[in-house]
């Protein structure tokens, strides 16, 4: 995307920070969108050359003004709320930030009919009419976001694409499993010899596909450049791993004893040797829209899982301040 004007929403978030660095290094003219009252010192997050735009994406007029001023040739829409527990406490907020904010952005982009828009979706969507209902308000919000994004593209001939990454890991302010456990490992090192609460892992044998966020951002680049409008691109590492094995790998990197509380020792029939399943994840039937693996565009992950774990721990150690990072 060298030389193109790229707008990245949610730029101060875990994925957004990596996206800003990658696209800027690739020669794009990057505008990082952050919330006006986020409390984040955005100028310290991004390298020189990044333009910073403060915008409340839940305000339709503000979004329209932002698009008018920045005139992006492409948009990477990463902004939104993704906490399942929080969605139960404030479901309307999730509809506003995940659905209405996306609609305001799509509507504003109608003034730029050739500009491509990539919306980051979620694997936690559900298929209306097939299951009894969504498992939580977050799932509902992301399902509706996907439906309206694809519909807007069809109705108004907009170049809209969707990406569905698996669980993203890597250095940065993540609240995912690997980062939370890494923080616990570092806490155990900092307070070595003192009693601290154990990290609770409900299941050793649950399988998850984890991909380094830096590889996922590379995939977003491929989709924006090579993707087909109206397609949902799935982004996977291709390997499912047991949570217990991952926990042991992180703990083995510690210089201190790490207190853990393990869940019931119940075997899972899908377990393979060494806790790794190398088969591709089964594509869910959650959407009538074609779902395509992003490898079809020539993308392949580059960062080894072990390197991701090392980088996560290094980040947590460097940024440790005696609290959650």
CSV table of C-alpha atoms in Angstrom, one decimal:
chain,number,residue,atom,x,y,z
A,1,UNK,CA,0.0,0.0,0.0
A,2,UNK,CA,3.0,2.3,-0.6
A,3,UNK,CA,2.0,5.9,-1.0
A,4,UNK,CA,-1.7,5.3,-0.2
A,5,UNK,CA,-3.6,7.1,2.4
A,6,UNK,CA,-4.6,4.5,5.0
A,7,UNK,CA,-7.0,5.2,8.0
A,8,UNK,CA,-6.6,2.8,10.9
A,9,UNK,CA,-9.3,2.8,13.6
A,10,UNK,CA,-8.6,1.4,17.0
A,11,UNK,CA,-5.0,2.3,16.4
A,12,UNK,CA,-4.1,2.6,20.1
A,13,UNK,CA,-5.2,-1.0,20.7
A,14,UNK,CA,-3.2,-4.3,20.8
A,15,UNK,CA,-3.6,-5.0,17.1
A,16,UNK,CA,-3.8,-1.4,16.0
A,17,UNK,CA,-0.4,-0.5,17.3
A,18,UNK,CA,1.2,-3.3,15.3
A,19,UNK,CA,-0.8,-2.3,12.2
A,20,UNK,CA,0.4,1.3,12.4
A,21,UNK,CA,4.0,0.2,12.5
A,22,UNK,CA,3.7,-2.3,9.6
A,23,UNK,CA,1.8,-0.1,7.2
A,24,UNK,CA,4.0,2.9,7.9
A,25,UNK,CA,7.1,0.8,7.3
A,26,UNK,CA,5.5,-0.3,4.0
A,27,UNK,CA,5.2,3.2,2.8
A,28,UNK,CA,1.6,4.0,3.5
A,29,UNK,CA,0.5,7.4,4.6
A,30,UNK,CA,-1.0,6.3,7.9
A,31,UNK,CA,-3.6,8.2,10.0
A,32,UNK,CA,-4.1,6.6,13.4
A,33,UNK,CA,-7.6,7.1,14.8
A,34,UNK,CA,-7.9,7.2,18.6
A,35,UNK,CA,-10.6,8.2,21.0
A,36,UNK,CA,-10.7,11.8,22.1
A,37,UNK,CA,-10.8,11.0,25.8
A,38,UNK,CA,-9.0,7.7,25.9
A,39,UNK,CA,-6.4,8.8,28.4
A,40,UNK,CA,-3.7,7.4,26.1
A,41,UNK,CA,-0.8,9.5,25.1
A,42,UNK,CA,-1.1,8.6,21.5
A,43,UNK,CA,1.9,10.7,20.5
A,44,UNK,CA,4.1,8.3,22.5
A,45,UNK,CA,2.6,5.1,20.9
A,46,UNK,CA,3.4,5.7,17.3
A,47,UNK,CA,6.5,6.4,15.3
A,48,UNK,CA,7.3,9.6,13.6
A,49,UNK,CA,5.4,10.2,10.4
A,50,UNK,CA,2.0,8.9,11.7
A,51,UNK,CA,-0.8,11.3,11.7
A,52,UNK,CA,-3.1,11.2,14.7
A,53,UNK,CA,-6.8,11.9,14.5
A,54,UNK,CA,-9.1,12.0,17.5
A,55,UNK,CA,-12.6,10.8,16.8
A,56,UNK,CA,-15.6,9.4,18.6
A,57,UNK,CA,-16.7,6.7,16.2
A,58,UNK,CA,-20.1,6.5,18.0
A,59,UNK,CA,-20.8,10.1,16.8
A,60,UNK,CA,-22.1,10.1,13.3
A,61,UNK,CA,-21.2,13.7,12.6
A,62,UNK,CA,-17.6,13.3,13.9
A,63,UNK,CA,-17.1,10.2,11.7
A,64,UNK,CA,-18.4,12.1,8.6
A,65,UNK,CA,-16.1,15.0,9.3
A,66,UNK,CA,-13.1,12.7,9.8
A,67,UNK,CA,-13.6,11.0,6.4
A,68,UNK,CA,-14.1,14.4,4.8
A,69,UNK,CA,-10.8,15.7,6.3
A,70,UNK,CA,-8.6,12.6,5.8
A,71,UNK,CA,-10.0,11.3,2.4
A,72,UNK,CA,-8.6,7.8,2.9
A,73,UNK,CA,-7.9,5.5,0.0
A,74,UNK,CA,-8.3,2.5,2.3
A,75,UNK,CA,-9.6,1.9,5.8
A,76,UNK,CA,-8.6,-0.8,8.3
A,77,UNK,CA,-11.4,-0.9,10.9
A,78,UNK,CA,-10.1,-2.4,14.1
A,79,UNK,CA,-12.0,-0.3,16.6
A,80,UNK,CA,-14.6,-1.9,18.9
A,81,UNK,CA,-15.2,-3.5,22.2
A,82,UNK,CA,-14.3,-7.2,22.6
A,83,UNK,CA,-14.8,-8.2,26.2
A,84,UNK,CA,-17.4,-10.9,26.6
A,85,UNK,CA,-18.0,-10.3,30.3
A,86,UNK,CA,-18.3,-6.5,29.8
A,87,UNK,CA,-20.9,-7.1,27.1
A,88,UNK,CA,-23.2,-8.6,29.7
A,89,UNK,CA,-22.9,-5.6,31.9
A,90,UNK,CA,-23.3,-3.0,29.1
A,91,UNK,CA,-24.9,-4.6,26.0
A,92,UNK,CA,-26.0,-1.3,24.5
A,93,UNK,CA,-22.5,0.0,24.5
A,94,UNK,CA,-21.4,-3.0,22.4
A,95,UNK,CA,-24.2,-2.3,19.9
A,96,UNK,CA,-23.1,1.3,19.7
A,97,UNK,CA,-19.3,0.6,19.4
A,98,UNK,CA,-19.4,-2.5,17.3
A,99,UNK,CA,-22.5,-2.0,15.1
A,100,UNK,CA,-23.4,1.7,14.9
A,101,UNK,CA,-19.8,3.0,14.7
A,102,UNK,CA,-19.2,0.6,11.8
A,103,UNK,CA,-22.3,1.8,10.1
A,104,UNK,CA,-21.4,5.4,10.6
A,105,UNK,CA,-18.0,4.7,9.0
A,106,UNK,CA,-19.5,2.8,6.1
A,107,UNK,CA,-22.0,5.5,5.5
A,108,UNK,CA,-19.3,8.2,5.5
A,109,UNK,CA,-17.2,6.2,3.1
A,110,UNK,CA,-19.9,6.3,0.5
A,111,UNK,CA,-18.5,9.6,-0.5
A,112,UNK,CA,-15.3,7.7,-1.6
A,113,UNK,CA,-16.7,4.8,-3.6
A,114,UNK,CA,-13.4,3.4,-4.7
A,115,UNK,CA,-11.8,3.3,-1.2
A,116,UNK,CA,-11.5,-0.2,0.2
A,117,UNK,CA,-12.7,-1.0,3.7
A,118,UNK,CA,-11.5,-4.0,5.7
A,119,UNK,CA,-13.6,-4.7,8.8
A,120,UNK,CA,-12.1,-7.0,11.5
A,121,UNK,CA,-14.8,-9.5,12.5
A,122,UNK,CA,-14.9,-12.2,15.1
A,123,UNK,CA,-15.1,-16.0,15.3
A,124,UNK,CA,-17.6,-15.6,18.1
A,125,UNK,CA,-20.4,-14.7,15.7
A,126,UNK,CA,-23.4,-17.0,15.4
A,127,UNK,CA,-25.8,-18.0,12.6
A,128,UNK,CA,-29.3,-16.5,13.1
A,129,UNK,CA,-32.1,-19.0,12.6
A,130,UNK,CA,-29.8,-22.0,13.0
A,131,UNK,CA,-29.0,-21.8,16.7
A,132,UNK,CA,-31.4,-20.7,19.5
A,133,UNK,CA,-29.6,-17.4,19.9
A,134,UNK,CA,-26.3,-15.7,20.5
A,135,UNK,CA,-24.2,-17.0,23.5
A,136,UNK,CA,-23.6,-13.4,24.7
A,137,UNK,CA,-24.2,-9.8,23.6
A,138,UNK,CA,-20.7,-9.5,22.2
A,139,UNK,CA,-21.5,-12.3,19.8
A,140,UNK,CA,-24.7,-10.6,18.8
A,141,UNK,CA,-22.9,-7.3,18.1
A,142,UNK,CA,-20.2,-8.9,15.9
A,143,UNK,CA,-22.8,-10.9,14.0
A,144,UNK,CA,-24.8,-7.8,13.2
A,145,UNK,CA,-21.6,-5.9,12.4
A,146,UNK,CA,-20.7,-8.6,9.8
A,147,UNK,CA,-24.2,-8.6,8.3
A,148,UNK,CA,-24.5,-4.9,7.9
A,149,UNK,CA,-20.9,-4.5,6.6
A,150,UNK,CA,-21.5,-7.1,3.8
A,151,UNK,CA,-25.0,-5.7,3.1
A,152,UNK,CA,-23.8,-2.1,2.9
A,153,UNK,CA,-21.2,-3.2,0.4
A,154,UNK,CA,-23.8,-5.0,-1.7
A,155,UNK,CA,-26.5,-2.3,-1.5
A,156,UNK,CA,-24.2,0.7,-2.2
A,157,UNK,CA,-21.5,-1.0,-4.3
A,158,UNK,CA,-18.8,-0.3,-1.8
A,159,UNK,CA,-15.5,-2.3,-1.7
A,160,UNK,CA,-16.1,-3.9,1.7
A,161,UNK,CA,-14.0,-6.9,2.9
A,162,UNK,CA,-14.1,-8.8,6.2
A,163,UNK,CA,-11.3,-10.6,8.1
A,164,UNK,CA,-11.8,-13.2,10.9
A,165,UNK,CA,-8.6,-13.8,12.8
A,166,UNK,CA,-8.1,-16.6,15.3
A,167,UNK,CA,-6.8,-15.8,18.8
A,168,UNK,CA,-4.1,-13.2,18.4
A,169,UNK,CA,-1.0,-13.2,20.6
A,170,UNK,CA,2.3,-11.3,20.7
A,171,UNK,CA,4.0,-8.4,22.5
A,172,UNK,CA,1.7,-5.6,23.5
A,173,UNK,CA,-1.2,-4.7,25.8
A,174,UNK,CA,-3.4,-7.8,25.2
A,175,UNK,CA,-6.0,-9.3,27.6
A,176,UNK,CA,-5.8,-12.7,25.9
A,177,UNK,CA,-4.9,-16.0,27.5
A,178,UNK,CA,-1.1,-15.9,26.7
A,179,UNK,CA,-0.6,-12.3,27.8
A,180,UNK,CA,-2.5,-12.8,31.1
A,181,UNK,CA,-0.5,-15.9,31.9
A,182,UNK,CA,2.7,-14.1,31.0
A,183,UNK,CA,1.8,-11.3,33.3
A,184,UNK,CA,1.2,-13.9,36.1
A,185,UNK,CA,4.6,-15.4,35.4
A,186,UNK,CA,6.3,-12.0,35.7
A,187,UNK,CA,4.4,-11.2,38.8
A,188,UNK,CA,5.6,-14.5,40.3
A,189,UNK,CA,9.2,-13.4,39.5
A,190,UNK,CA,8.8,-10.0,40.9
A,191,UNK,CA,7.3,-11.3,44.2
A,192,UNK,CA,9.4,-14.5,44.4
A,193,UNK,CA,9.1,-16.0,47.8
A,194,UNK,CA,5.8,-14.2,48.6
A,195,UNK,CA,2.4,-15.8,48.5
A,196,UNK,CA,0.4,-14.7,45.4
A,197,UNK,CA,-2.9,-16.0,44.1
A,198,UNK,CA,-2.6,-18.9,41.6
A,199,UNK,CA,-3.5,-18.5,37.9
A,200,UNK,CA,-6.6,-20.5,37.3
A,201,UNK,CA,-6.8,-22.7,34.2
A,202,UNK,CA,-10.1,-24.4,33.8
A,203,UNK,CA,-9.0,-26.9,31.2
A,204,UNK,CA,-5.6,-28.2,30.3
A,205,UNK,CA,-6.9,-29.9,27.2
A,206,UNK,CA,-8.9,-27.2,25.5
A,207,UNK,CA,-7.6,-26.6,22.0
A,208,UNK,CA,-7.1,-23.1,20.5
A,209,UNK,CA,-5.5,-21.7,17.4
A,210,UNK,CA,-3.1,-18.9,18.3
A,211,UNK,CA,-1.5,-16.6,15.7
A,212,UNK,CA,1.1,-13.8,16.2
A,213,UNK,CA,-0.6,-10.4,15.8
A,214,UNK,CA,2.2,-9.3,13.6
A,215,UNK,CA,1.4,-12.1,11.1
A,216,UNK,CA,-2.3,-11.2,11.3
A,217,UNK,CA,-1.5,-7.6,10.4
A,218,UNK,CA,0.5,-8.8,7.4
A,219,UNK,CA,-2.6,-10.8,6.5
A,220,UNK,CA,-4.7,-7.6,6.6
A,221,UNK,CA,-2.2,-6.0,4.2
A,222,UNK,CA,-2.7,-8.9,1.8
A,223,UNK,CA,-6.5,-8.6,2.0
A,224,UNK,CA,-6.5,-4.9,1.5
A,225,UNK,CA,-4.3,-5.2,-1.6
A,226,UNK,CA,-5.4,-8.5,-3.1
A,227,UNK,CA,-8.8,-9.4,-1.5
A,228,UNK,CA,-12.1,-9.6,-3.3
A,229,UNK,CA,-15.0,-7.4,-2.2
A,230,UNK,CA,-17.7,-9.1,-0.1
A,231,UNK,CA,-15.5,-12.0,1.0
A,232,UNK,CA,-14.8,-13.1,4.6
A,233,UNK,CA,-11.1,-14.0,4.9
A,234,UNK,CA,-10.2,-16.4,7.7
A,235,UNK,CA,-6.8,-15.9,9.3
A,236,UNK,CA,-5.4,-19.0,11.1
A,237,UNK,CA,-2.0,-20.4,12.1
A,238,UNK,CA,-3.2,-23.8,11.1
A,239,UNK,CA,-2.3,-25.4,14.4
A,240,UNK,CA,-4.4,-26.0,17.4
A,241,UNK,CA,-2.7,-26.2,20.8
A,242,UNK,CA,-3.6,-27.4,24.2
A,243,UNK,CA,-3.9,-24.6,26.8
A,244,UNK,CA,-2.1,-26.7,29.4
A,245,UNK,CA,0.9,-27.3,27.1
A,246,UNK,CA,1.1,-23.5,26.4
A,247,UNK,CA,1.0,-22.8,30.1
A,248,UNK,CA,3.8,-25.2,30.7
A,249,UNK,CA,5.9,-23.6,28.0
A,250,UNK,CA,5.5,-20.2,29.5
A,251,UNK,CA,6.2,-21.4,33.0
A,252,UNK,CA,9.3,-23.2,31.9
A,253,UNK,CA,10.7,-19.8,30.8
A,254,UNK,CA,10.3,-18.4,34.3
A,255,UNK,CA,13.1,-18.0,36.9
A,256,UNK,CA,10.7,-18.4,39.7
A,257,UNK,CA,8.0,-20.8,41.0
A,258,UNK,CA,4.7,-20.0,39.3
A,259,UNK,CA,1.5,-20.9,41.3
A,260,UNK,CA,-1.2,-22.5,39.2
A,261,UNK,CA,-4.6,-24.0,39.8
A,262,UNK,CA,-5.3,-26.6,37.2
A,263,UNK,CA,-8.8,-27.7,36.1
A,264,UNK,CA,-10.1,-31.2,36.1
A,265,UNK,CA,-7.8,-33.8,34.5
A,266,UNK,CA,-10.3,-34.9,31.9
A,267,UNK,CA,-8.9,-36.1,28.6
A,268,UNK,CA,-10.2,-34.6,25.3
A,269,UNK,CA,-10.7,-37.0,22.4
A,270,UNK,CA,-9.1,-34.4,20.1
A,271,UNK,CA,-5.8,-34.5,21.8
A,272,UNK,CA,-2.8,-35.4,19.7
A,273,UNK,CA,0.8,-36.2,20.5
A,274,UNK,CA,2.5,-33.3,22.4
A,275,UNK,CA,-0.7,-31.4,22.7
A,276,UNK,CA,-0.7,-30.2,19.1
A,277,UNK,CA,-3.2,-30.7,16.4
A,278,UNK,CA,-1.8,-29.8,13.0
A,279,UNK,CA,-5.0,-30.0,11.0
A,280,UNK,CA,-6.7,-26.8,9.8
A,281,UNK,CA,-9.6,-25.6,11.9
A,282,UNK,CA,-13.0,-26.6,10.6
A,283,UNK,CA,-14.7,-23.7,8.9
A,284,UNK,CA,-17.8,-22.7,10.8
A,285,UNK,CA,-21.2,-22.5,9.1
A,286,UNK,CA,-21.9,-19.2,10.7
A,287,UNK,CA,-22.4,-17.2,7.5
A,288,UNK,CA,-24.0,-17.6,4.1
A,289,UNK,CA,-21.2,-15.5,2.7
A,290,UNK,CA,-18.2,-17.4,1.3
A,291,UNK,CA,-15.4,-17.8,3.8
A,292,UNK,CA,-12.0,-18.0,2.3
A,293,UNK,CA,-8.6,-18.9,3.9
A,294,UNK,CA,-6.3,-15.9,3.5
A,295,UNK,CA,-3.5,-18.3,2.3
A,296,UNK,CA,-5.4,-18.2,-1.0
A,297,UNK,CA,-3.9,-14.7,-1.4
A,298,UNK,CA,-0.3,-15.9,-1.0
A,299,UNK,CA,0.0,-15.1,2.8
A,300,UNK,CA,1.7,-17.5,5.2
A,301,UNK,CA,2.5,-17.0,8.8
A,302,UNK,CA,6.2,-16.3,9.5
A,303,UNK,CA,6.6,-16.0,13.3
A,304,UNK,CA,7.2,-19.2,15.2
A,305,UNK,CA,4.9,-19.9,18.2
A,306,UNK,CA,7.9,-20.2,20.5
A,307,UNK,CA,9.1,-16.8,19.4
A,308,UNK,CA,5.7,-15.3,20.1
A,309,UNK,CA,5.8,-16.6,23.7
A,310,UNK,CA,9.3,-15.2,24.2
A,311,UNK,CA,8.3,-11.8,22.9
A,312,UNK,CA,5.2,-11.7,25.1
A,313,UNK,CA,7.3,-12.5,28.2
A,314,UNK,CA,9.9,-9.9,27.3
A,315,UNK,CA,7.3,-7.3,26.8
A,316,UNK,CA,5.7,-8.0,30.2
A,317,UNK,CA,9.0,-7.9,32.0
A,318,UNK,CA,10.0,-4.6,30.4
A,319,UNK,CA,6.6,-3.0,31.1
A,320,UNK,CA,6.0,-4.5,34.5
A,321,UNK,CA,4.9,-1.9,37.1
A,322,UNK,CA,3.4,-4.1,39.7
A,323,UNK,CA,0.0,-4.2,38.1
A,324,UNK,CA,-1.8,-5.5,35.1
A,325,UNK,CA,-0.2,-4.4,31.9
